[in-house]
């Protein structure tokens, strides 16, 4: 999943982005509303964490433009020091899906992000299944049948994207875009290495599902193993 973070304070911005990256999200973080809006023109985000006190524009203006200009209309969570009830009502009425007053606990922010992702009309987070493999996005855990599959954070993210596609090919460039934020350095073979490890772990667990490579195009899960 890919998260857009718009936060004025540098330390808070880095802390939020780092926290979600450690939990398997690709997180892009910006200080300016205009930079964040420009990113939405080329990148589809699953959710937005939005500070209201931005240096170039008010966060509510960013939210209005997100709702007007973004095709997939990702859920937005406001995080702000504005704690008056009028501000909260205005934010929710202005299109926010949740409103969190600073200071807040990062675990609560994560829980609220996952909660809005489960709402009707937004991508749900029920466990995904393909063949004998299941993946729970909330706990970031996978199983082959009733046997736990030990995956690294990157391998779990790869499996999540592939299992969501239900056997359809996921284009390599799109998969890299989903897994890595703008600020994350990606080596040329990082994705291939993660795919190779995931394939080996599925085979070692006795799964009937493998990772199929379509050369020059992308990857998919395939029952019966890779071709």
Coordinates of N, CA and C in Angstrom, one line a residue:
X1 N 0.8 -1.2 0.0 CA 0.0 0.0 0.0 C 0.9 1.2 0.0
X2 N 0.4 2.3 -0.6 CA 1.2 3.5 -0.7 C 0.5 4.7 0.0
X3 N 1.3 5.3 0.8 CA 0.7 6.4 1.7 C 1.3 7.7 1.3
X4 N 0.5 8.8 1.3 CA 1.0 10.1 1.0 C 0.9 10.9 2.4
X5 N 2.1 11.4 2.8 CA 2.2 12.2 4.0 C 2.5 13.6 3.7
X6 N 1.7 14.5 4.2 CA 1.9 16.0 4.0 C 2.0 16.6 5.3
X7 N 3.2 16.9 5.7 CA 3.5 17.4 7.1 C 4.5 18.5 7.1
X8 N 4.3 19.6 7.7 CA 5.2 20.7 7.7 C 6.4 20.4 8.6
X9 N 6.3 19.8 9.7 CA 7.4 19.7 10.7 C 8.4 18.6 10.2
X10 N 9.7 18.9 9.9 CA 10.6 17.9 9.3 C 10.7 16.7 10.2
X11 N 10.9 16.8 11.5 CA 11.1 15.6 12.3 C 9.9 14.8 12.4
X12 N 8.7 15.4 12.5 CA 7.4 14.6 12.5 C 7.2 13.9 11.2
X13 N 7.5 14.6 10.1 CA 7.4 14.1 8.8 C 8.2 12.8 8.6
X14 N 9.5 12.9 9.1 CA 10.4 11.7 8.9 C 9.9 10.6 9.9
X15 N 9.5 10.9 11.1 CA 9.0 9.9 12.0 C 7.8 9.1 11.5
X16 N 6.8 9.9 11.0 CA 5.6 9.2 10.4 C 6.0 8.3 9.2
X17 N 6.8 8.9 8.3 CA 7.1 8.1 7.1 C 7.9 6.9 7.5
X18 N 8.9 7.0 8.4 CA 9.7 5.9 8.8 C 8.9 4.8 9.5
X19 N 7.9 5.2 10.3 CA 7.1 4.3 11.0 C 6.3 3.4 10.0
X20 N 5.7 4.1 9.1 CA 4.8 3.3 8.1 C 5.7 2.5 7.2
X21 N 6.9 3.0 6.8 CA 7.7 2.1 6.0 C 8.1 0.9 6.7
X22 N 8.4 1.0 8.0 CA 8.7 -0.2 8.8 C 7.6 -1.2 8.8
X23 N 6.4 -0.7 8.6 CA 5.2 -1.6 8.6 C 4.7 -2.0 7.2
X24 N 5.5 -1.8 6.2 CA 5.2 -2.4 4.9 C 4.6 -1.4 3.9
X25 N 4.4 -0.2 4.3 CA 3.8 0.8 3.4 C 5.0 1.4 2.6
X26 N 4.6 1.8 1.3 CA 5.5 2.7 0.6 C 5.0 4.1 1.0
X27 N 5.8 5.0 1.5 CA 5.4 6.3 2.1 C 6.2 7.4 1.4
X28 N 5.4 8.3 0.8 CA 6.0 9.5 0.2 C 5.6 10.7 1.1
X29 N 6.6 11.5 1.5 CA 6.4 12.6 2.5 C 6.8 13.9 1.9
X30 N 5.9 14.9 2.0 CA 6.2 16.2 1.5 C 5.8 17.3 2.6
X31 N 6.5 18.4 2.5 CA 6.3 19.6 3.3 C 5.3 20.5 2.7
X32 N 5.3 20.6 1.4 CA 4.5 21.6 0.7 C 3.2 20.9 0.0
X33 N 2.1 21.6 0.1 CA 0.9 21.1 -0.5 C 1.0 20.9 -2.0
X34 N 1.6 21.9 -2.6 CA 1.7 21.9 -4.1 C 2.6 20.7 -4.5
X35 N 3.6 20.4 -3.8 CA 4.5 19.2 -4.2 C 3.7 17.9 -4.0
X36 N 2.9 17.8 -3.0 CA 2.1 16.6 -2.7 C 1.0 16.5 -3.8
X37 N 0.4 17.6 -4.2 CA -0.6 17.5 -5.2 C 0.0 17.1 -6.6
X38 N 1.2 17.6 -6.8 CA 1.9 17.2 -8.1 C 2.1 15.7 -8.1
X39 N 2.5 15.1 -6.9 CA 2.7 13.7 -6.8 C 1.5 12.9 -7.1
X40 N 0.3 13.4 -6.7 CA -0.9 12.6 -7.0 C -1.3 12.6 -8.5
X41 N -0.7 13.4 -9.3 CA -0.9 13.4 -10.7 C -0.3 12.2 -11.4
X42 N 0.7 11.6 -10.8 CA 1.4 10.5 -11.4 C 1.4 9.2 -10.5
X43 N 0.9 9.3 -9.3 CA 1.0 8.2 -8.4 C -0.4 8.0 -7.7
X44 N -0.9 6.8 -7.7 CA -2.1 6.5 -7.0 C -1.8 6.1 -5.5
X45 N -2.4 6.8 -4.6 CA -2.2 6.6 -3.2 C -3.4 5.9 -2.6
X46 N -3.2 5.1 -1.6 CA -4.2 4.4 -0.9 C -4.8 5.2 0.3
X47 N -4.0 6.1 0.8 CA -4.5 7.0 1.9 C -3.6 8.2 2.1
X48 N -4.1 9.2 2.7 CA -3.3 10.5 2.8 C -3.4 10.9 4.3
X49 N -2.2 11.2 4.8 CA -2.1 11.8 6.2 C -1.7 13.3 6.0
X50 N -2.6 14.2 6.5 CA -2.5 15.6 6.1 C -2.4 16.5 7.3
X51 N -1.4 17.3 7.4 CA -1.2 18.3 8.4 C -2.0 19.6 7.8
X52 N -2.6 20.3 8.7 CA -3.3 21.5 8.2 C -2.4 22.8 8.1
X53 N -1.4 22.8 8.9 CA -0.5 24.0 9.0 C 0.7 23.9 8.0
X54 N 0.4 24.0 6.7 CA 1.5 23.9 5.7 C 2.1 25.2 5.4
X55 N 3.3 25.3 5.0 CA 4.0 26.6 4.7 C 3.4 27.3 3.5
X56 N 2.9 26.6 2.5 CA 2.5 27.2 1.2 C 1.0 27.4 1.1
X57 N 0.2 26.6 1.8 CA -1.2 26.7 1.7 C -1.9 26.0 2.8
X58 N -3.1 26.3 3.1 CA -3.8 25.7 4.2 C -4.1 24.2 3.8
X59 N -4.0 23.3 4.8 CA -4.3 21.9 4.5 C -5.7 21.6 4.0
X60 N -6.7 22.5 4.5 CA -8.0 22.3 4.0 C -8.1 22.5 2.5
X61 N -7.3 23.5 2.0 CA -7.3 23.7 0.5 C -6.7 22.5 -0.2
X62 N -5.6 21.9 0.4 CA -5.1 20.7 -0.2 C -6.1 19.6 -0.3
X63 N -6.9 19.5 0.8 CA -7.9 18.4 0.9 C -9.0 18.7 -0.2
X64 N -9.4 19.9 -0.3 CA -10.4 20.2 -1.4 C -9.9 19.9 -2.8
X65 N -8.6 20.2 -3.0 CA -8.1 19.9 -4.3 C -7.9 18.4 -4.5
X66 N -7.5 17.7 -3.5 CA -7.4 16.3 -3.6 C -8.7 15.6 -4.0
X67 N -9.8 16.1 -3.4 CA -11.1 15.6 -3.7 C -11.6 15.9 -5.1
X68 N -11.2 17.1 -5.6 CA -11.6 17.6 -6.9 C -10.7 17.0 -8.0
X69 N -9.4 16.8 -7.7 CA -8.5 16.5 -8.8 C -8.0 15.1 -8.8
X70 N -8.2 14.3 -7.8 CA -7.6 13.0 -7.7 C -8.7 12.0 -8.1
X71 N -8.4 11.2 -9.1 CA -9.4 10.3 -9.6 C -9.8 9.2 -8.6
X72 N -8.9 8.6 -7.9 CA -9.3 7.5 -7.0 C -9.7 8.0 -5.6
X73 N -9.7 9.3 -5.3 CA -10.2 9.9 -4.1 C -9.8 9.1 -2.9
X74 N -8.5 9.0 -2.5 CA -8.0 8.2 -1.4 C -8.5 8.8 -0.1
X75 N -8.8 8.0 0.9 CA -9.2 8.5 2.2 C -8.1 9.4 2.8
X76 N -8.5 10.4 3.5 CA -7.6 11.4 4.1 C -7.8 11.5 5.6
X77 N -6.7 11.5 6.3 CA -6.7 11.7 7.8 C -6.0 13.0 8.1
X78 N -6.7 13.9 8.8 CA -6.0 15.1 9.2 C -5.3 14.9 10.5
X79 N -4.1 15.4 10.6 CA -3.3 15.3 11.9 C -2.9 16.8 12.1
X80 N -3.3 17.4 13.2 CA -3.1 18.8 13.4 C -3.2 19.2 14.9
X81 N -2.6 20.3 15.2 CA -2.7 20.9 16.5 C -4.0 21.7 16.7
X82 N -4.8 21.9 15.7 CA -6.0 22.6 15.8 C -7.0 21.7 16.5
X83 N -7.3 22.0 17.8 CA -8.1 21.1 18.6 C -9.5 21.7 18.9
X84 N -9.9 22.8 18.4 CA -11.2 23.3 18.7 C -12.3 22.4 18.0
X85 N -13.4 22.3 18.6 CA -14.5 21.5 18.0 C -14.9 22.0 16.7
X86 N -14.8 23.3 16.5 CA -15.2 23.9 15.2 C -14.2 23.4 14.1
X87 N -12.9 23.3 14.5 CA -11.9 22.8 13.5 C -12.2 21.4 13.1
X88 N -12.5 20.6 14.1 CA -12.8 19.1 13.9 C -14.0 19.0 13.0
X89 N -15.0 19.7 13.3 CA -16.3 19.6 12.5 C -16.0 20.1 11.0
X90 N -15.2 21.2 10.9 CA -14.9 21.7 9.6 C -14.1 20.8 8.8
X91 N -13.1 20.1 9.5 CA -12.3 19.1 8.7 C -13.1 18.0 8.2
X92 N -13.9 17.4 9.1 CA -14.7 16.2 8.7 C -15.8 16.6 7.6
X93 N -16.4 17.8 7.8 CA -17.4 18.3 6.8 C -16.7 18.6 5.5
X94 N -15.4 19.0 5.6 CA -14.6 19.4 4.4 C -14.1 18.2 3.6
X95 N -14.4 17.0 4.0 CA -14.0 15.8 3.3 C -13.0 14.9 3.9
X96 N -12.5 15.2 5.1 CA -11.6 14.3 5.8 C -12.4 13.0 6.3
X97 N -11.7 11.9 6.3 CA -12.2 10.7 6.8 C -12.0 10.5 8.3
X98 N -11.0 11.2 8.8 CA -10.7 11.1 10.3 C -9.9 12.4 10.6
X99 N -9.9 12.7 11.9 CA -9.3 13.9 12.4 C -8.6 13.6 13.7
X100 N -7.3 13.8 13.7 CA -6.5 13.4 14.9 C -5.7 14.6 15.4
X101 N -5.8 14.9 16.7 CA -5.2 16.1 17.3 C -3.8 15.7 17.8
X102 N -2.8 16.5 17.5 CA -1.5 16.3 18.0 C -1.4 16.8 19.4
X103 N -0.6 16.1 20.2 CA 0.3 14.9 19.9 C -0.6 13.6 19.9
X104 N -0.1 12.7 19.1 CA -0.8 11.4 19.0 C 0.2 10.3 19.0
X105 N -0.3 9.1 19.3 CA 0.5 7.9 19.3 C 0.5 7.3 17.9
X106 N 1.7 6.9 17.4 CA 1.8 6.4 16.0 C 1.1 5.2 15.8
X107 N 1.0 4.3 16.8 CA 0.2 3.1 16.7 C -1.3 3.4 16.5
X108 N -1.8 4.5 17.2 CA -3.2 4.9 16.9 C -3.4 5.4 15.5
X109 N -2.4 6.2 15.0 CA -2.5 6.7 13.7 C -2.5 5.5 12.7
X110 N -1.7 4.5 12.9 CA -1.7 3.3 12.0 C -3.1 2.6 12.1
X111 N -3.6 2.5 13.3 CA -4.9 1.8 13.4 C -6.0 2.6 12.7
X112 N -5.9 3.9 12.8 CA -6.9 4.7 12.1 C -6.8 4.7 10.6
X113 N -5.5 4.6 10.1 CA -5.3 4.5 8.7 C -5.9 3.2 8.2
X114 N -5.6 2.1 8.9 CA -6.2 0.8 8.5 C -7.7 0.8 8.6
X115 N -8.2 1.5 9.6 CA -9.7 1.5 9.8 C -10.4 2.2 8.6
X116 N -9.8 3.3 8.1 CA -10.5 3.9 7.0 C -10.3 3.1 5.7
X117 N -9.2 2.3 5.6 CA -9.0 1.5 4.4 C -10.0 0.3 4.4
X118 N -10.6 0.0 5.6 CA -11.6 -1.1 5.6 C -13.0 -0.6 5.4
X119 N -13.2 0.7 5.2 CA -14.6 1.2 5.1 C -15.1 0.9 3.7
X120 N -16.5 0.8 3.6 CA -17.1 0.6 2.3 C -16.7 1.6 1.3
X121 N -16.4 1.2 0.0 CA -16.0 2.2 -1.0 C -14.5 2.4 -1.0
X122 N -13.8 1.9 0.0 CA -12.3 1.9 0.1 C -11.8 0.5 0.0
X123 N -10.6 0.3 -0.5 CA -10.0 -1.0 -0.5 C -10.1 -1.7 0.8
X124 N -10.7 -2.8 0.9 CA -10.9 -3.5 2.1 C -9.6 -4.3 2.5
X125 N -9.5 -4.6 3.8 CA -8.3 -5.2 4.3 C -8.6 -6.7 4.8
X126 N -9.6 -7.3 4.3 CA -9.9 -8.7 4.7 C -8.7 -9.5 4.2
X127 N -8.5 -10.7 4.8 CA -7.4 -11.5 4.4 C -7.5 -11.9 2.9
X128 N -6.4 -11.9 2.2 CA -6.4 -12.3 0.8 C -6.0 -13.8 0.7
X129 N -6.6 -14.4 -0.3 CA -6.3 -15.8 -0.5 C -6.1 -16.2 -2.0
X130 N -5.1 -17.0 -2.2 CA -4.9 -17.5 -3.6 C -4.3 -18.9 -3.4
X131 N -5.1 -19.9 -3.9 CA -4.7 -21.3 -3.7 C -4.6 -21.6 -2.2
X132 N -3.5 -22.2 -1.8 CA -3.3 -22.6 -0.4 C -2.6 -21.5 0.4
X133 N -2.4 -20.3 -0.2 CA -1.7 -19.2 0.4 C -2.7 -18.1 0.9
X134 N -2.6 -17.6 2.1 CA -3.4 -16.5 2.6 C -2.5 -15.4 3.2
X135 N -3.0 -14.2 3.1 CA -2.2 -13.1 3.6 C -3.1 -12.1 4.3
X136 N -2.7 -11.8 5.6 CA -3.5 -10.9 6.4 C -2.8 -9.5 6.4
X137 N -3.3 -8.5 5.7 CA -2.6 -7.2 5.6 C -2.6 -6.5 7.0
X138 N -3.5 -6.7 7.9 CA -3.5 -6.0 9.2 C -2.3 -6.5 10.0
X139 N -2.1 -7.8 10.1 CA -1.0 -8.3 10.9 C 0.3 -8.5 10.1
X140 N 0.2 -8.4 8.7 CA 1.3 -8.6 7.8 C 1.9 -10.0 7.9
X141 N 1.0 -11.0 8.1 CA 1.4 -12.4 8.2 C 0.8 -13.2 7.1
X142 N 1.5 -14.3 6.7 CA 1.1 -15.1 5.6 C 1.1 -16.6 6.1
X143 N 0.3 -17.4 5.5 CA 0.2 -18.8 5.8 C 0.1 -19.6 4.5
X144 N 0.7 -20.8 4.5 CA 0.4 -21.8 3.5 C -0.4 -22.9 4.2
X145 N -1.7 -23.0 3.9 CA -2.6 -23.8 4.6 C -2.7 -23.3 6.0
X146 N -2.4 -24.1 7.0 CA -2.4 -23.6 8.4 C -1.0 -23.5 9.0
X147 N 0.0 -23.4 8.0 CA 1.4 -23.3 8.4 C 1.9 -21.8 8.2
X148 N 2.4 -21.2 9.2 CA 2.9 -19.8 9.1 C 4.1 -19.7 8.2
X149 N 4.1 -18.7 7.4 CA 5.1 -18.4 6.4 C 6.0 -17.3 6.9
X150 N 7.2 -17.5 7.2 CA 8.1 -16.4 7.8 C 8.6 -15.6 6.6
X151 N 8.2 -14.3 6.6 CA 8.6 -13.4 5.5 C 9.2 -12.2 6.1
X152 N 10.2 -11.6 5.3 CA 10.7 -10.3 5.7 C 9.7 -9.3 5.3
X153 N 9.9 -8.0 5.8 CA 9.0 -7.0 5.4 C 8.8 -6.8 3.9
X154 N 9.9 -6.8 3.2 CA 9.8 -6.6 1.7 C 9.1 -7.8 1.1
X155 N 9.4 -9.0 1.5 CA 8.8 -10.2 0.9 C 7.3 -10.2 1.2
X156 N 6.9 -9.7 2.4 CA 5.4 -9.6 2.7 C 4.8 -8.6 1.8
X157 N 5.4 -7.5 1.5 CA 4.9 -6.5 0.7 C 4.7 -7.0 -0.8
X158 N 5.7 -7.8 -1.2 CA 5.6 -8.3 -2.6 C 4.4 -9.3 -2.6
X159 N 4.3 -10.2 -1.6 CA 3.2 -11.2 -1.6 C 1.9 -10.5 -1.6
X160 N 1.8 -9.4 -0.8 CA 0.5 -8.7 -0.7 C 0.1 -8.2 -2.1
X161 N 1.0 -7.6 -2.8 CA 0.6 -7.0 -4.1 C 0.3 -8.1 -5.1
X162 N 1.0 -9.2 -5.1 CA 0.7 -10.3 -6.0 C -0.5 -11.1 -5.7
X163 N -0.8 -11.3 -4.4 CA -2.0 -12.1 -4.0 C -3.3 -11.2 -4.3
X164 N -3.2 -9.9 -4.1 CA -4.3 -9.0 -4.5 C -4.7 -9.1 -5.9
X165 N -3.7 -9.4 -6.8 CA -3.9 -9.5 -8.2 C -4.6 -10.8 -8.6
X166 N -4.6 -11.8 -7.7 CA -5.4 -13.1 -7.9 C -5.0 -13.8 -9.2
X167 N -3.7 -13.9 -9.4 CA -3.2 -14.6 -10.6 C -3.0 -13.8 -11.8
X168 N -3.4 -12.5 -11.8 CA -3.1 -11.6 -12.9 C -1.7 -11.1 -12.9
X169 N -1.1 -10.8 -14.0 CA 0.3 -10.3 -14.0 C 0.3 -8.9 -13.4
X170 N 1.3 -8.6 -12.5 CA 1.5 -7.3 -12.0 C 2.8 -6.8 -12.7
X171 N 2.6 -5.7 -13.4 CA 3.8 -5.2 -14.2 C 4.9 -4.8 -13.3
X172 N 6.1 -5.1 -13.7 CA 7.3 -4.8 -12.8 C 7.4 -3.4 -12.4
X173 N 7.3 -2.4 -13.3 CA 7.4 -1.0 -12.9 C 6.3 -0.6 -11.9
X174 N 5.1 -1.2 -12.1 CA 4.0 -0.9 -11.2 C 4.3 -1.5 -9.8
X175 N 4.8 -2.7 -9.8 CA 5.1 -3.3 -8.5 C 6.2 -2.6 -7.8
X176 N 7.2 -2.1 -8.5 CA 8.2 -1.3 -7.8 C 7.7 0.0 -7.3
X177 N 6.7 0.6 -8.1 CA 6.1 1.8 -7.6 C 5.3 1.6 -6.4
X178 N 4.6 0.5 -6.3 CA 3.8 0.2 -5.1 C 4.7 -0.1 -3.8
X179 N 5.9 -0.6 -4.1 CA 6.7 -1.1 -2.9 C 7.7 0.0 -2.4
X180 N 8.0 0.9 -3.3 CA 9.1 1.9 -2.9 C 8.6 3.3 -3.0
X181 N 8.8 4.1 -2.0 CA 8.5 5.5 -2.1 C 9.5 6.3 -2.9
X182 N 9.2 7.6 -3.2 CA 10.1 8.4 -4.0 C 11.5 8.5 -3.3
X183 N 11.6 8.5 -2.0 CA 12.8 8.8 -1.3 C 13.6 7.5 -1.0
X184 N 13.1 6.4 -1.3 CA 13.8 5.1 -1.0 C 14.7 4.7 -2.2
X185 N 15.9 4.5 -1.9 CA 16.9 4.0 -2.9 C 16.6 2.6 -3.2
X186 N 16.5 2.3 -4.5 CA 16.2 0.9 -4.9 C 17.3 0.4 -5.9
X187 N 18.0 -0.7 -5.5 CA 19.0 -1.2 -6.4 C 18.4 -1.9 -7.5
X188 N 19.1 -2.2 -8.6 CA 18.6 -2.7 -9.8 C 18.0 -4.1 -9.6
X189 N 18.5 -4.9 -8.7 CA 18.0 -6.2 -8.6 C 17.2 -6.5 -7.3
X190 N 16.8 -5.4 -6.6 CA 16.2 -5.5 -5.3 C 14.9 -6.3 -5.4
X191 N 14.1 -6.0 -6.4 CA 12.8 -6.6 -6.6 C 13.0 -8.1 -7.0
X192 N 13.9 -8.3 -7.9 CA 14.2 -9.7 -8.3 C 14.6 -10.6 -7.1
X193 N 15.5 -10.0 -6.3 CA 15.9 -10.7 -5.1 C 14.8 -11.1 -4.2
X194 N 13.9 -10.1 -3.9 CA 12.7 -10.4 -3.1 C 11.8 -11.4 -3.7
X195 N 11.6 -11.4 -5.0 CA 10.8 -12.4 -5.7 C 11.4 -13.8 -5.5
X196 N 12.7 -13.8 -5.7 CA 13.4 -15.1 -5.6 C 13.3 -15.7 -4.2
X197 N 13.4 -14.9 -3.2 CA 13.3 -15.4 -1.8 C 11.9 -15.8 -1.5
X198 N 10.9 -15.1 -2.0 CA 9.5 -15.4 -1.8 C 9.2 -16.8 -2.5
X199 N 9.7 -16.9 -3.7 CA 9.4 -18.2 -4.4 C 10.0 -19.4 -3.7
X200 N 11.2 -19.2 -3.2 CA 11.9 -20.3 -2.4 C 11.1 -20.6 -1.1
X201 N 10.7 -19.6 -0.4 CA 9.9 -19.9 0.8 C 8.6 -20.5 0.6
X202 N 7.9 -20.2 -0.5 CA 6.7 -20.8 -0.8 C 6.9 -22.3 -1.1
X203 N 8.0 -22.6 -1.9 CA 8.3 -24.0 -2.2 C 8.7 -24.8 -1.0
X204 N 9.5 -24.2 -0.1 CA 10.0 -24.9 1.1 C 8.8 -25.2 2.0
X205 N 7.7 -24.3 1.9 CA 6.6 -24.6 2.8 C 5.6 -25.6 2.2
X206 N 6.0 -26.1 1.0 CA 5.1 -27.1 0.3 C 3.9 -26.5 -0.4
X207 N 3.9 -25.2 -0.7 CA 2.8 -24.6 -1.3 C 2.6 -25.0 -2.8
X208 N 1.4 -25.1 -3.2 CA 1.1 -25.4 -4.6 C 1.2 -24.1 -5.5
X209 N 1.4 -23.0 -4.8 CA 1.5 -21.7 -5.5 C 2.9 -21.3 -5.7
X210 N 3.3 -20.8 -6.9 CA 4.6 -20.3 -7.1 C 4.5 -18.9 -7.7
X211 N 5.7 -18.3 -7.9 CA 5.7 -17.0 -8.5 C 6.2 -17.1 -9.9
X212 N 5.4 -16.8 -10.9 CA 5.7 -16.9 -12.3 C 6.3 -15.6 -12.8
X213 N 7.3 -15.7 -13.6 CA 8.0 -14.5 -14.1 C 7.7 -14.4 -15.6
X214 N 7.1 -13.3 -16.0 CA 6.8 -13.0 -17.4 C 7.9 -12.1 -17.9
X215 N 8.9 -12.6 -18.5 CA 10.1 -11.8 -18.8 C 9.8 -10.5 -19.5
X216 N 10.3 -9.4 -19.0 CA 10.1 -8.1 -19.6 C 8.8 -7.5 -19.3
X217 N 7.9 -8.2 -18.6 CA 6.6 -7.6 -18.2 C 6.4 -7.5 -16.7
X218 N 6.4 -8.7 -16.0 CA 6.1 -8.6 -14.6 C 6.0 -10.0 -14.0
X219 N 5.2 -10.1 -12.9 CA 5.1 -11.3 -12.1 C 3.7 -11.6 -11.8
X220 N 3.4 -12.8 -11.4 CA 2.1 -13.2 -11.0 C 2.2 -14.5 -10.1
X221 N 1.2 -14.7 -9.3 CA 1.1 -16.0 -8.6 C 0.5 -17.0 -9.5
X222 N 1.0 -18.2 -9.4 CA 0.4 -19.3 -10.3 C 0.3 -20.6 -9.6
X223 N -0.8 -21.2 -9.6 CA -1.0 -22.5 -9.0 C -0.3 -23.5 -9.8
X224 N 0.5 -24.3 -9.2 CA 1.3 -25.3 -10.0 C 2.8 -24.9 -10.1
X225 N 3.1 -23.7 -9.5 CA 4.5 -23.2 -9.5 C 4.8 -22.4 -10.7
X226 N 6.0 -21.9 -10.7 CA 6.5 -21.0 -11.9 C 6.6 -21.8 -13.1
X227 N 6.4 -21.2 -14.2 CA 6.6 -21.8 -15.5 C 8.1 -21.6 -16.0

